[in-house]
Amino acid sequence: MAEVDVRKPLPAITTEAKPFWDGAAQNKLVMQLCKDCGAWVWTPRPLCNECGSERIEWTPMSGKGEIYSFTP
Amino acid sequence: MSIRNKAAIVGIGETPTDRLGSKPGEPRKSSAEYISWAMRLALEDAGLSLKDFQGQGLGVTIPTAYPQPFWPEEVAEILGITPGFLLGGATGGAGAVSLLGGMAAAITSGLIDIALVCGSAAPFSEHWGGGIQPGDMRDWEIPYGTMGPNSKIAMVMRRYMHEYGATLDHFGKIAVAGRYHASLNPLAYLRKPITVQDYKESRLVADPVRLLDCVMPANGGRAYILASPERAKTLRKKPIYLKGFGERSNPSYGPRAGSDALVMGVKDAGKVAMEMADVKHGDINFLQLYDDYIIVVYLQIEDLGFCAKGDVSFYERTDFTFKGHLPIQTGGGMINVGQPSTAGGTLHIIEAVRQLRGEGGERQVPNAKTGLVSGLGVLPYGKNLGCCAVAVLGSEA
């Protein structure tokens, strides 16, 4: 019986998300943090959605969190 | 300046829905055929002809099944209309309700006097291949195993059950009321009455979402005609006025990177629409709520303010049938009539107009004078629905 090659679709490494994937390649979880208002920004984008600032920096995360919801 | 009572629905057109094309050799129709069929029905209902729309408004919902960005123009070409104002419904499933607001604004401004709004899709009989997905889905959902809207709404439903203690009995009651109404609607596709037990035993699709939670895709076409009150009074049917309209796209509750996924944008869109219409909750005789899922119908009822957030007892004591305290989905909704992609949401406007005209037949809401309609579209990353439009319609200006 022939095996079917099923591959998960891969994300496009967009320019705004590249630092996330570069971090992941080094085993680091990073997320954008606004230097002006302190808001976290997710998913990766060019500006802070709370205050509009472009002073957003890739910041290491602890890797700890709580599960909000799930579906198997 | 308000658009309150500045435009009225004067014609409706709904083709039967079908799933032809799912089996080889079945006779099939195209999107173009469904849209022209729906348009013809709306013209007949209003007593108008195509000539009445030259230089006037044409609005077209943009289907996900046919990823062609110039579809509204293609529809003008198919129908043979030269619109003076062409709008595409860019808010997904909310498109038909959004276009009520857009076209009413154009009529109020004097730009046009009358508008045809239509949509169709034929997901079973036409196969155009997938388009490009939105960036959040493409990069942060699909690669991690999220299989489209079923799994996204499953996470909303699970969190809601965890937070507020709602059970399958609460959701089942809504499913049963919708199907009961569908059993009284000759145009519904799923007409066999169900019980709460049937709902609870239907197969799991994306735990906790079950088959009877989900809307059913179908082929079909939908249309309505909107006109100025002066023009409306010269036409065949009783005008149904647009009394209030509100829209919120990309609503957010709490931090934008962590919006409360249990709150829907109809909370604000509904408030704007009801204030414009100058109506209170007790003035509203029925709700026709966008229904891609049962949980979404459930959440809208509380977010529109008909009960407090998380008050599950309201769902236990309220009769949602057409004879009850708060009639909802009086024709069975899209879940039972079927969803021709983004044209599906037009159904709720059409059913509201029928009820307000007194054409509800066996499922007529007694003394219906005012009704609320919603449209929803798009499920963004980590949030509830991203496009929310609400309209209040009434039989008196």
Short mmCIF file of N, CA, C and O in Angstrom, two decimals, chain B residues 260-367:
data_model
loop_
_atom_site.label_atom_id
_atom_site.label_comp_id
_atom_site.label_asym_id
_atom_site.label_seq_id
_atom_site.Cartn_x
_atom_site.Cartn_y
_atom_site.Cartn_z
N ASP B 260 -10.97 39.60 25.06
CA ASP B 260 -11.89 38.63 25.66
C ASP B 260 -12.70 37.97 24.54
O ASP B 260 -13.56 38.59 23.93
N ALA B 261 -12.39 36.70 24.28
CA ALA B 261 -13.00 36.00 23.15
C ALA B 261 -14.47 35.65 23.41
O ALA B 261 -15.15 35.15 22.52
N LEU B 262 -14.96 35.89 24.62
CA LEU B 262 -16.34 35.55 24.92
C LEU B 262 -17.29 36.72 24.70
O LEU B 262 -18.50 36.59 24.87
N VAL B 263 -16.76 37.89 24.36
CA VAL B 263 -17.61 39.06 24.11
C VAL B 263 -17.63 39.34 22.61
O VAL B 263 -16.58 39.35 21.96
N MET B 264 -18.82 39.58 22.08
CA MET B 264 -18.95 39.79 20.64
C MET B 264 -19.18 41.27 20.33
O MET B 264 -19.80 42.00 21.11
N GLY B 265 -18.71 41.69 19.17
CA GLY B 265 -18.84 43.09 18.74
C GLY B 265 -20.27 43.56 18.57
O GLY B 265 -20.51 44.77 18.48
N VAL B 266 -21.25 42.64 18.58
CA VAL B 266 -22.64 43.08 18.52
C VAL B 266 -23.00 43.87 19.77
O VAL B 266 -23.99 44.61 19.78
N LYS B 267 -22.20 43.72 20.83
CA LYS B 267 -22.45 44.48 22.06
C LYS B 267 -22.48 45.99 21.74
O LYS B 267 -23.38 46.70 22.17
N ASP B 268 -21.50 46.45 20.99
CA ASP B 268 -21.45 47.87 20.65
C ASP B 268 -22.24 48.19 19.38
O ASP B 268 -22.92 49.21 19.32
N ALA B 269 -22.15 47.32 18.39
CA ALA B 269 -22.91 47.56 17.15
C ALA B 269 -24.40 47.60 17.45
O ALA B 269 -25.15 48.44 16.93
N GLY B 270 -24.86 46.72 18.34
CA GLY B 270 -26.27 46.65 18.70
C GLY B 270 -26.71 47.89 19.46
O GLY B 270 -27.82 48.41 19.24
N LYS B 271 -25.84 48.38 20.35
CA LYS B 271 -26.16 49.58 21.13
C LYS B 271 -26.35 50.78 20.19
O LYS B 271 -27.31 51.54 20.32
N VAL B 272 -25.43 50.91 19.25
CA VAL B 272 -25.52 52.01 18.27
C VAL B 272 -26.82 51.89 17.46
O VAL B 272 -27.55 52.87 17.29
N ALA B 273 -27.12 50.68 17.00
CA ALA B 273 -28.32 50.48 16.16
C ALA B 273 -29.60 50.76 16.95
O ALA B 273 -30.53 51.40 16.44
N MET B 274 -29.65 50.29 18.19
CA MET B 274 -30.87 50.47 18.98
C MET B 274 -31.06 51.92 19.40
O MET B 274 -32.18 52.43 19.45
N GLU B 275 -29.96 52.61 19.66
CA GLU B 275 -30.07 54.04 19.99
C GLU B 275 -30.54 54.84 18.79
O GLU B 275 -31.39 55.73 18.90
N MET B 276 -30.00 54.52 17.61
CA MET B 276 -30.43 55.21 16.39
C MET B 276 -31.92 54.97 16.15
O MET B 276 -32.67 55.89 15.80
N ALA B 277 -32.35 53.74 16.37
CA ALA B 277 -33.75 53.38 16.13
C ALA B 277 -34.66 53.89 17.25
O ALA B 277 -35.89 53.89 17.11
N ASP B 278 -34.04 54.32 18.38
CA ASP B 278 -34.79 54.77 19.55
C ASP B 278 -35.72 53.66 20.06
O ASP B 278 -36.91 53.90 20.29
N VAL B 279 -35.19 52.47 20.18
CA VAL B 279 -35.97 51.36 20.72
C VAL B 279 -35.26 50.76 21.95
O VAL B 279 -34.05 50.83 22.07
N LYS B 280 -36.09 50.23 22.86
CA LYS B 280 -35.58 49.51 24.03
C LYS B 280 -35.74 48.00 23.76
O LYS B 280 -36.43 47.61 22.82
N HIS B 281 -35.13 47.20 24.62
CA HIS B 281 -35.19 45.74 24.41
C HIS B 281 -36.64 45.24 24.34
O HIS B 281 -36.97 44.39 23.52
N GLY B 282 -37.50 45.81 25.17
CA GLY B 282 -38.90 45.37 25.20
C GLY B 282 -39.67 45.72 23.93
O GLY B 282 -40.76 45.19 23.70
N ASP B 283 -39.14 46.63 23.12
CA ASP B 283 -39.83 47.02 21.87
C ASP B 283 -39.55 46.04 20.74
O ASP B 283 -40.19 46.09 19.69
N ILE B 284 -38.55 45.19 20.93
CA ILE B 284 -38.11 44.31 19.84
C ILE B 284 -38.90 43.00 19.89
O ILE B 284 -38.90 42.31 20.90
N ASN B 285 -39.58 42.70 18.79
CA ASN B 285 -40.49 41.54 18.75
C ASN B 285 -39.81 40.24 18.36
O ASN B 285 -40.35 39.16 18.60
N PHE B 286 -38.66 40.32 17.70
CA PHE B 286 -37.93 39.09 17.34
C PHE B 286 -36.49 39.41 16.99
O PHE B 286 -36.15 40.56 16.68
N LEU B 287 -35.66 38.37 17.04
CA LEU B 287 -34.25 38.49 16.65
C LEU B 287 -33.96 37.51 15.52
O LEU B 287 -34.36 36.35 15.60
N GLN B 288 -33.29 37.99 14.48
CA GLN B 288 -32.77 37.08 13.44
C GLN B 288 -31.25 37.22 13.53
O GLN B 288 -30.69 38.22 13.06
N LEU B 289 -30.60 36.26 14.17
CA LEU B 289 -29.18 36.39 14.50
C LEU B 289 -28.31 35.54 13.58
O LEU B 289 -28.64 34.37 13.32
N TYR B 290 -27.24 36.13 13.13
CA TYR B 290 -26.31 35.39 12.28
C TYR B 290 -25.90 34.12 13.00
O TYR B 290 -25.51 34.15 14.18
N ASP B 291 -25.99 32.99 12.32
CA ASP B 291 -25.83 31.71 13.01
C ASP B 291 -24.91 30.77 12.24
O ASP B 291 -25.35 29.83 11.62
N ASP B 292 -23.61 31.02 12.36
CA ASP B 292 -22.70 30.00 11.85
C ASP B 292 -22.58 28.87 12.87
O ASP B 292 -22.29 27.74 12.50
N TYR B 293 -22.83 29.19 14.14
CA TYR B 293 -22.80 28.18 15.21
C TYR B 293 -23.85 28.53 16.27
O TYR B 293 -24.15 29.70 16.47
N ILE B 294 -24.33 27.50 16.97
CA ILE B 294 -25.30 27.73 18.05
C ILE B 294 -24.72 28.62 19.14
O ILE B 294 -25.38 29.54 19.62
N ILE B 295 -23.46 28.41 19.53
CA ILE B 295 -22.85 29.23 20.60
C ILE B 295 -22.85 30.71 20.21
O ILE B 295 -22.98 31.59 21.07
N VAL B 296 -22.74 30.99 18.93
CA VAL B 296 -22.69 32.38 18.46
C VAL B 296 -24.08 33.03 18.60
O VAL B 296 -24.19 34.21 18.96
N VAL B 297 -25.13 32.27 18.36
CA VAL B 297 -26.49 32.77 18.58
C VAL B 297 -26.67 33.06 20.07
O VAL B 297 -27.15 34.12 20.48
N TYR B 298 -26.23 32.10 20.88
CA TYR B 298 -26.34 32.21 22.33
C TYR B 298 -25.64 33.47 22.85
O TYR B 298 -26.21 34.27 23.59
N LEU B 299 -24.40 33.67 22.42
CA LEU B 299 -23.61 34.81 22.91
C LEU B 299 -24.22 36.14 22.47
O LEU B 299 -24.18 37.12 23.21
N GLN B 300 -24.76 36.18 21.26
CA GLN B 300 -25.33 37.45 20.79
C GLN B 300 -26.50 37.89 21.66
O GLN B 300 -26.69 39.08 21.90
N ILE B 301 -27.32 36.92 22.10
CA ILE B 301 -28.49 37.28 22.90
C ILE B 301 -28.05 38.03 24.16
O ILE B 301 -28.59 39.08 24.50
N GLU B 302 -27.00 37.53 24.81
CA GLU B 302 -26.55 38.24 26.03
C GLU B 302 -25.75 39.50 25.69
O GLU B 302 -25.91 40.51 26.37
N ASP B 303 -24.94 39.46 24.65
CA ASP B 303 -24.14 40.65 24.33
C ASP B 303 -25.00 41.79 23.77
O ASP B 303 -24.64 42.96 23.88
N LEU B 304 -26.15 41.46 23.19
CA LEU B 304 -27.08 42.51 22.76
C LEU B 304 -27.86 43.07 23.95
O LEU B 304 -28.61 44.03 23.80
N GLY B 305 -27.70 42.46 25.11
CA GLY B 305 -28.29 43.01 26.33
C GLY B 305 -29.67 42.46 26.68
O GLY B 305 -30.37 43.04 27.51
N PHE B 306 -30.07 41.33 26.07
CA PHE B 306 -31.37 40.75 26.42
C PHE B 306 -31.31 40.01 27.76
O PHE B 306 -32.33 39.71 28.35
N CYS B 307 -30.09 39.71 28.23
CA CYS B 307 -29.92 39.21 29.59
C CYS B 307 -28.50 39.57 30.01
O CYS B 307 -27.69 40.00 29.19
N ALA B 308 -28.23 39.40 31.31
CA ALA B 308 -26.88 39.71 31.82
C ALA B 308 -25.89 38.67 31.31
O ALA B 308 -26.26 37.52 31.05
N LYS B 309 -24.63 39.08 31.17
CA LYS B 309 -23.58 38.17 30.72
C LYS B 309 -23.49 36.97 31.67
O LYS B 309 -23.38 37.15 32.89
N GLY B 310 -23.57 35.79 31.10
CA GLY B 310 -23.40 34.59 31.91
C GLY B 310 -24.65 34.15 32.67
O GLY B 310 -24.59 33.19 33.44
N ASP B 311 -25.79 34.81 32.46
CA ASP B 311 -27.03 34.43 33.15
C ASP B 311 -27.67 33.24 32.44
O ASP B 311 -28.61 33.38 31.66
N VAL B 312 -27.15 32.06 32.72
CA VAL B 312 -27.64 30.87 32.00
C VAL B 312 -29.11 30.58 32.31
O VAL B 312 -29.81 29.97 31.50
N SER B 313 -29.59 31.05 33.46
CA SER B 313 -30.99 30.78 33.82
C SER B 313 -31.95 31.46 32.84
O SER B 313 -33.07 30.99 32.63
N PHE B 314 -31.51 32.56 32.22
CA PHE B 314 -32.36 33.24 31.22
C PHE B 314 -32.72 32.28 30.09
O PHE B 314 -33.85 32.26 29.60
N TYR B 315 -31.74 31.46 29.70
CA TYR B 315 -31.96 30.54 28.59
C TYR B 315 -32.88 29.39 29.00
O TYR B 315 -33.50 28.76 28.16
N GLU B 316 -32.93 29.13 30.31
CA GLU B 316 -33.82 28.07 30.81
C GLU B 316 -35.26 28.54 30.83
O GLU B 316 -36.18 27.80 30.53
N ARG B 317 -35.49 29.82 31.19
CA ARG B 317 -36.88 30.26 31.39
C ARG B 317 -37.48 30.95 30.16
O ARG B 317 -38.67 31.25 30.15
N THR B 318 -36.67 31.18 29.11
CA THR B 318 -37.18 31.93 27.96
C THR B 318 -37.65 31.00 26.85
O THR B 318 -36.96 30.04 26.49
N ASP B 319 -38.83 31.31 26.30
CA ASP B 319 -39.36 30.58 25.15
C ASP B 319 -38.92 31.33 23.89
O ASP B 319 -39.33 32.46 23.66
N PHE B 320 -38.07 30.68 23.10
CA PHE B 320 -37.49 31.33 21.92
C PHE B 320 -38.30 31.06 20.64
O PHE B 320 -37.87 31.42 19.55
N THR B 321 -39.45 30.39 20.77
CA THR B 321 -40.23 30.09 19.56
C THR B 321 -41.03 31.32 19.13
O THR B 321 -41.14 32.30 19.88
N PHE B 322 -41.63 31.25 17.95
CA PHE B 322 -42.31 32.44 17.40
C PHE B 322 -43.49 32.89 18.25
O PHE B 322 -43.91 34.04 18.18
N LYS B 323 -44.01 31.99 19.11
CA LYS B 323 -45.12 32.35 20.00
C LYS B 323 -44.62 32.79 21.37
O LYS B 323 -45.41 33.15 22.23
N GLY B 324 -43.30 32.73 21.57
CA GLY B 324 -42.73 32.86 22.91
C GLY B 324 -42.34 34.28 23.30
O GLY B 324 -42.70 35.25 22.64
N HIS B 325 -41.56 34.38 24.40
CA HIS B 325 -41.16 35.68 24.94
C HIS B 325 -40.20 36.40 24.00
O HIS B 325 -40.28 37.61 23.83
N LEU B 326 -39.26 35.66 23.46
CA LEU B 326 -38.22 36.27 22.62
C LEU B 326 -37.98 35.37 21.40
O LEU B 326 -37.07 34.55 21.41
N PRO B 327 -38.82 35.54 20.37
CA PRO B 327 -38.65 34.69 19.18
C PRO B 327 -37.30 34.94 18.50
O PRO B 327 -36.90 36.09 18.31
N ILE B 328 -36.60 33.85 18.19
CA ILE B 328 -35.33 33.96 17.45
C ILE B 328 -35.39 33.03 16.24
O ILE B 328 -36.09 32.03 16.26
N GLN B 329 -34.64 33.36 15.20
CA GLN B 329 -34.45 32.45 14.05
C GLN B 329 -35.80 31.90 13.57
O GLN B 329 -35.96 30.68 13.48
N THR B 330 -36.74 32.78 13.26
CA THR B 330 -38.12 32.33 13.03
C THR B 330 -38.30 31.54 11.74
O THR B 330 -39.34 30.91 11.55
N GLY B 331 -37.30 31.54 10.86
CA GLY B 331 -37.38 30.70 9.68
C GLY B 331 -36.45 29.50 9.78
O GLY B 331 -36.30 28.73 8.82
N GLY B 332 -35.79 29.37 10.93
CA GLY B 332 -34.85 28.26 11.12
C GLY B 332 -33.39 28.69 11.02
O GLY B 332 -32.49 27.94 11.38
N GLY B 333 -33.17 29.90 10.52
CA GLY B 333 -31.79 30.40 10.42
C GLY B 333 -31.00 29.67 9.34
O GLY B 333 -31.46 28.72 8.73
N MET B 334 -29.78 30.15 9.14
CA MET B 334 -28.88 29.53 8.14
C MET B 334 -28.57 28.09 8.51
O MET B 334 -28.33 27.26 7.65
N ILE B 335 -28.54 27.81 9.82
CA ILE B 335 -28.18 26.46 10.27
C ILE B 335 -29.13 25.44 9.65
O ILE B 335 -28.71 24.33 9.31
N ASN B 336 -30.39 25.82 9.45
CA ASN B 336 -31.36 24.87 8.89
C ASN B 336 -31.74 25.16 7.44
O ASN B 336 -32.19 24.26 6.74
N VAL B 337 -31.56 26.41 7.01
CA VAL B 337 -31.89 26.73 5.61
C VAL B 337 -30.69 26.44 4.72
O VAL B 337 -30.83 26.08 3.55
N GLY B 338 -29.49 26.57 5.28
CA GLY B 338 -28.27 26.37 4.50
C GLY B 338 -27.57 27.69 4.22
O GLY B 338 -28.22 28.74 4.17
N GLN B 339 -26.25 27.61 4.07
CA GLN B 339 -25.44 28.82 3.94
C GLN B 339 -24.69 28.86 2.60
O GLN B 339 -23.69 28.16 2.44
N PRO B 340 -25.17 29.67 1.65
CA PRO B 340 -24.38 29.86 0.43
C PRO B 340 -23.27 30.88 0.69
O PRO B 340 -23.39 32.05 0.33
N SER B 341 -22.23 30.43 1.35
CA SER B 341 -21.08 31.27 1.70
C SER B 341 -21.55 32.59 2.32
O SER B 341 -22.48 32.60 3.13
N THR B 342 -20.94 33.70 1.95
CA THR B 342 -21.25 34.98 2.60
C THR B 342 -22.63 35.52 2.22
O THR B 342 -23.10 36.46 2.87
N ALA B 343 -23.26 34.97 1.18
CA ALA B 343 -24.63 35.39 0.86
C ALA B 343 -25.61 34.86 1.90
O ALA B 343 -26.74 35.32 2.00
N GLY B 344 -25.16 33.89 2.69
CA GLY B 344 -26.02 33.24 3.68
C GLY B 344 -26.68 34.21 4.64
O GLY B 344 -27.85 34.08 4.98
N GLY B 345 -25.91 35.21 5.08
CA GLY B 345 -26.40 36.14 6.08
C GLY B 345 -27.58 36.99 5.61
O GLY B 345 -28.30 37.56 6.43
N THR B 346 -27.78 37.09 4.31
CA THR B 346 -28.90 37.86 3.76
C THR B 346 -30.23 37.26 4.22
O THR B 346 -31.24 37.96 4.30
N LEU B 347 -30.20 35.96 4.51
CA LEU B 347 -31.40 35.24 4.94
C LEU B 347 -32.10 35.94 6.11
O LEU B 347 -33.33 36.01 6.16
N HIS B 348 -31.31 36.45 7.05
CA HIS B 348 -31.89 37.02 8.27
C HIS B 348 -32.65 38.31 7.96
O HIS B 348 -33.67 38.60 8.57
N ILE B 349 -32.16 39.08 7.00
CA ILE B 349 -32.87 40.29 6.57
C ILE B 349 -34.18 39.88 5.90
O ILE B 349 -35.24 40.45 6.17
N ILE B 350 -34.11 38.90 5.03
CA ILE B 350 -35.29 38.43 4.28
C ILE B 350 -36.36 37.92 5.24
O ILE B 350 -37.54 38.28 5.12
N GLU B 351 -35.97 37.12 6.22
CA GLU B 351 -36.94 36.60 7.19
C GLU B 351 -37.54 37.72 8.04
O GLU B 351 -38.74 37.70 8.33
N ALA B 352 -36.73 38.70 8.40
CA ALA B 352 -37.25 39.84 9.18
C ALA B 352 -38.30 40.60 8.38
O ALA B 352 -39.35 40.98 8.90
N VAL B 353 -38.02 40.80 7.10
CA VAL B 353 -38.97 41.52 6.24
C VAL B 353 -40.29 40.73 6.15
O VAL B 353 -41.38 41.30 6.27
N ARG B 354 -40.19 39.41 5.96
CA ARG B 354 -41.41 38.59 5.91
C ARG B 354 -42.23 38.76 7.18
O ARG B 354 -43.45 38.96 7.12
N GLN B 355 -41.58 38.67 8.30
CA GLN B 355 -42.30 38.78 9.59
C GLN B 355 -42.94 40.16 9.73
O GLN B 355 -44.08 40.27 10.17
N LEU B 356 -42.22 41.20 9.35
CA LEU B 356 -42.74 42.57 9.54
C LEU B 356 -43.84 42.90 8.54
O LEU B 356 -44.68 43.77 8.78
N ARG B 357 -43.86 42.21 7.41
CA ARG B 357 -44.96 42.37 6.45
C ARG B 357 -46.19 41.56 6.86
O ARG B 357 -47.26 41.71 6.29
N GLY B 358 -45.99 40.59 7.77
CA GLY B 358 -47.07 39.66 8.11
C GLY B 358 -47.13 38.49 7.14
O GLY B 358 -48.17 37.85 6.99
N GLU B 359 -46.00 38.19 6.48
CA GLU B 359 -45.95 37.07 5.53
C GLU B 359 -45.27 35.85 6.14
O GLU B 359 -44.73 35.01 5.42
N GLY B 360 -45.29 35.75 7.48
CA GLY B 360 -44.58 34.66 8.16
C GLY B 360 -45.30 33.32 8.13
O GLY B 360 -44.76 32.33 8.63
N GLY B 361 -46.52 33.29 7.57
CA GLY B 361 -47.25 32.02 7.45
C GLY B 361 -47.45 31.34 8.80
O GLY B 361 -47.78 31.99 9.79
N GLU B 362 -47.19 30.05 8.82
CA GLU B 362 -47.40 29.25 10.05
C GLU B 362 -46.50 29.67 11.19
O GLU B 362 -46.69 29.26 12.33
N ARG B 363 -45.44 30.43 10.88
CA ARG B 363 -44.48 30.80 11.93
C ARG B 363 -44.52 32.31 12.19
O ARG B 363 -43.54 32.89 12.69
N GLN B 364 -45.63 32.95 11.86
CA GLN B 364 -45.74 34.40 12.02
C GLN B 364 -45.71 34.79 13.50
O GLN B 364 -46.48 34.29 14.31
N VAL B 365 -44.79 35.72 13.84
CA VAL B 365 -44.74 36.28 15.19
C VAL B 365 -45.93 37.23 15.33
O VAL B 365 -46.10 38.12 14.50
N PRO B 366 -46.79 37.04 16.35
CA PRO B 366 -47.97 37.90 16.48
C PRO B 366 -47.58 39.37 16.64
O PRO B 366 -46.64 39.69 17.38
N ASN B 367 -48.27 40.25 15.93
CA ASN B 367 -48.08 41.71 16.04
C ASN B 367 -46.62 42.16 15.90
O ASN B 367 -46.17 43.04 16.64
#
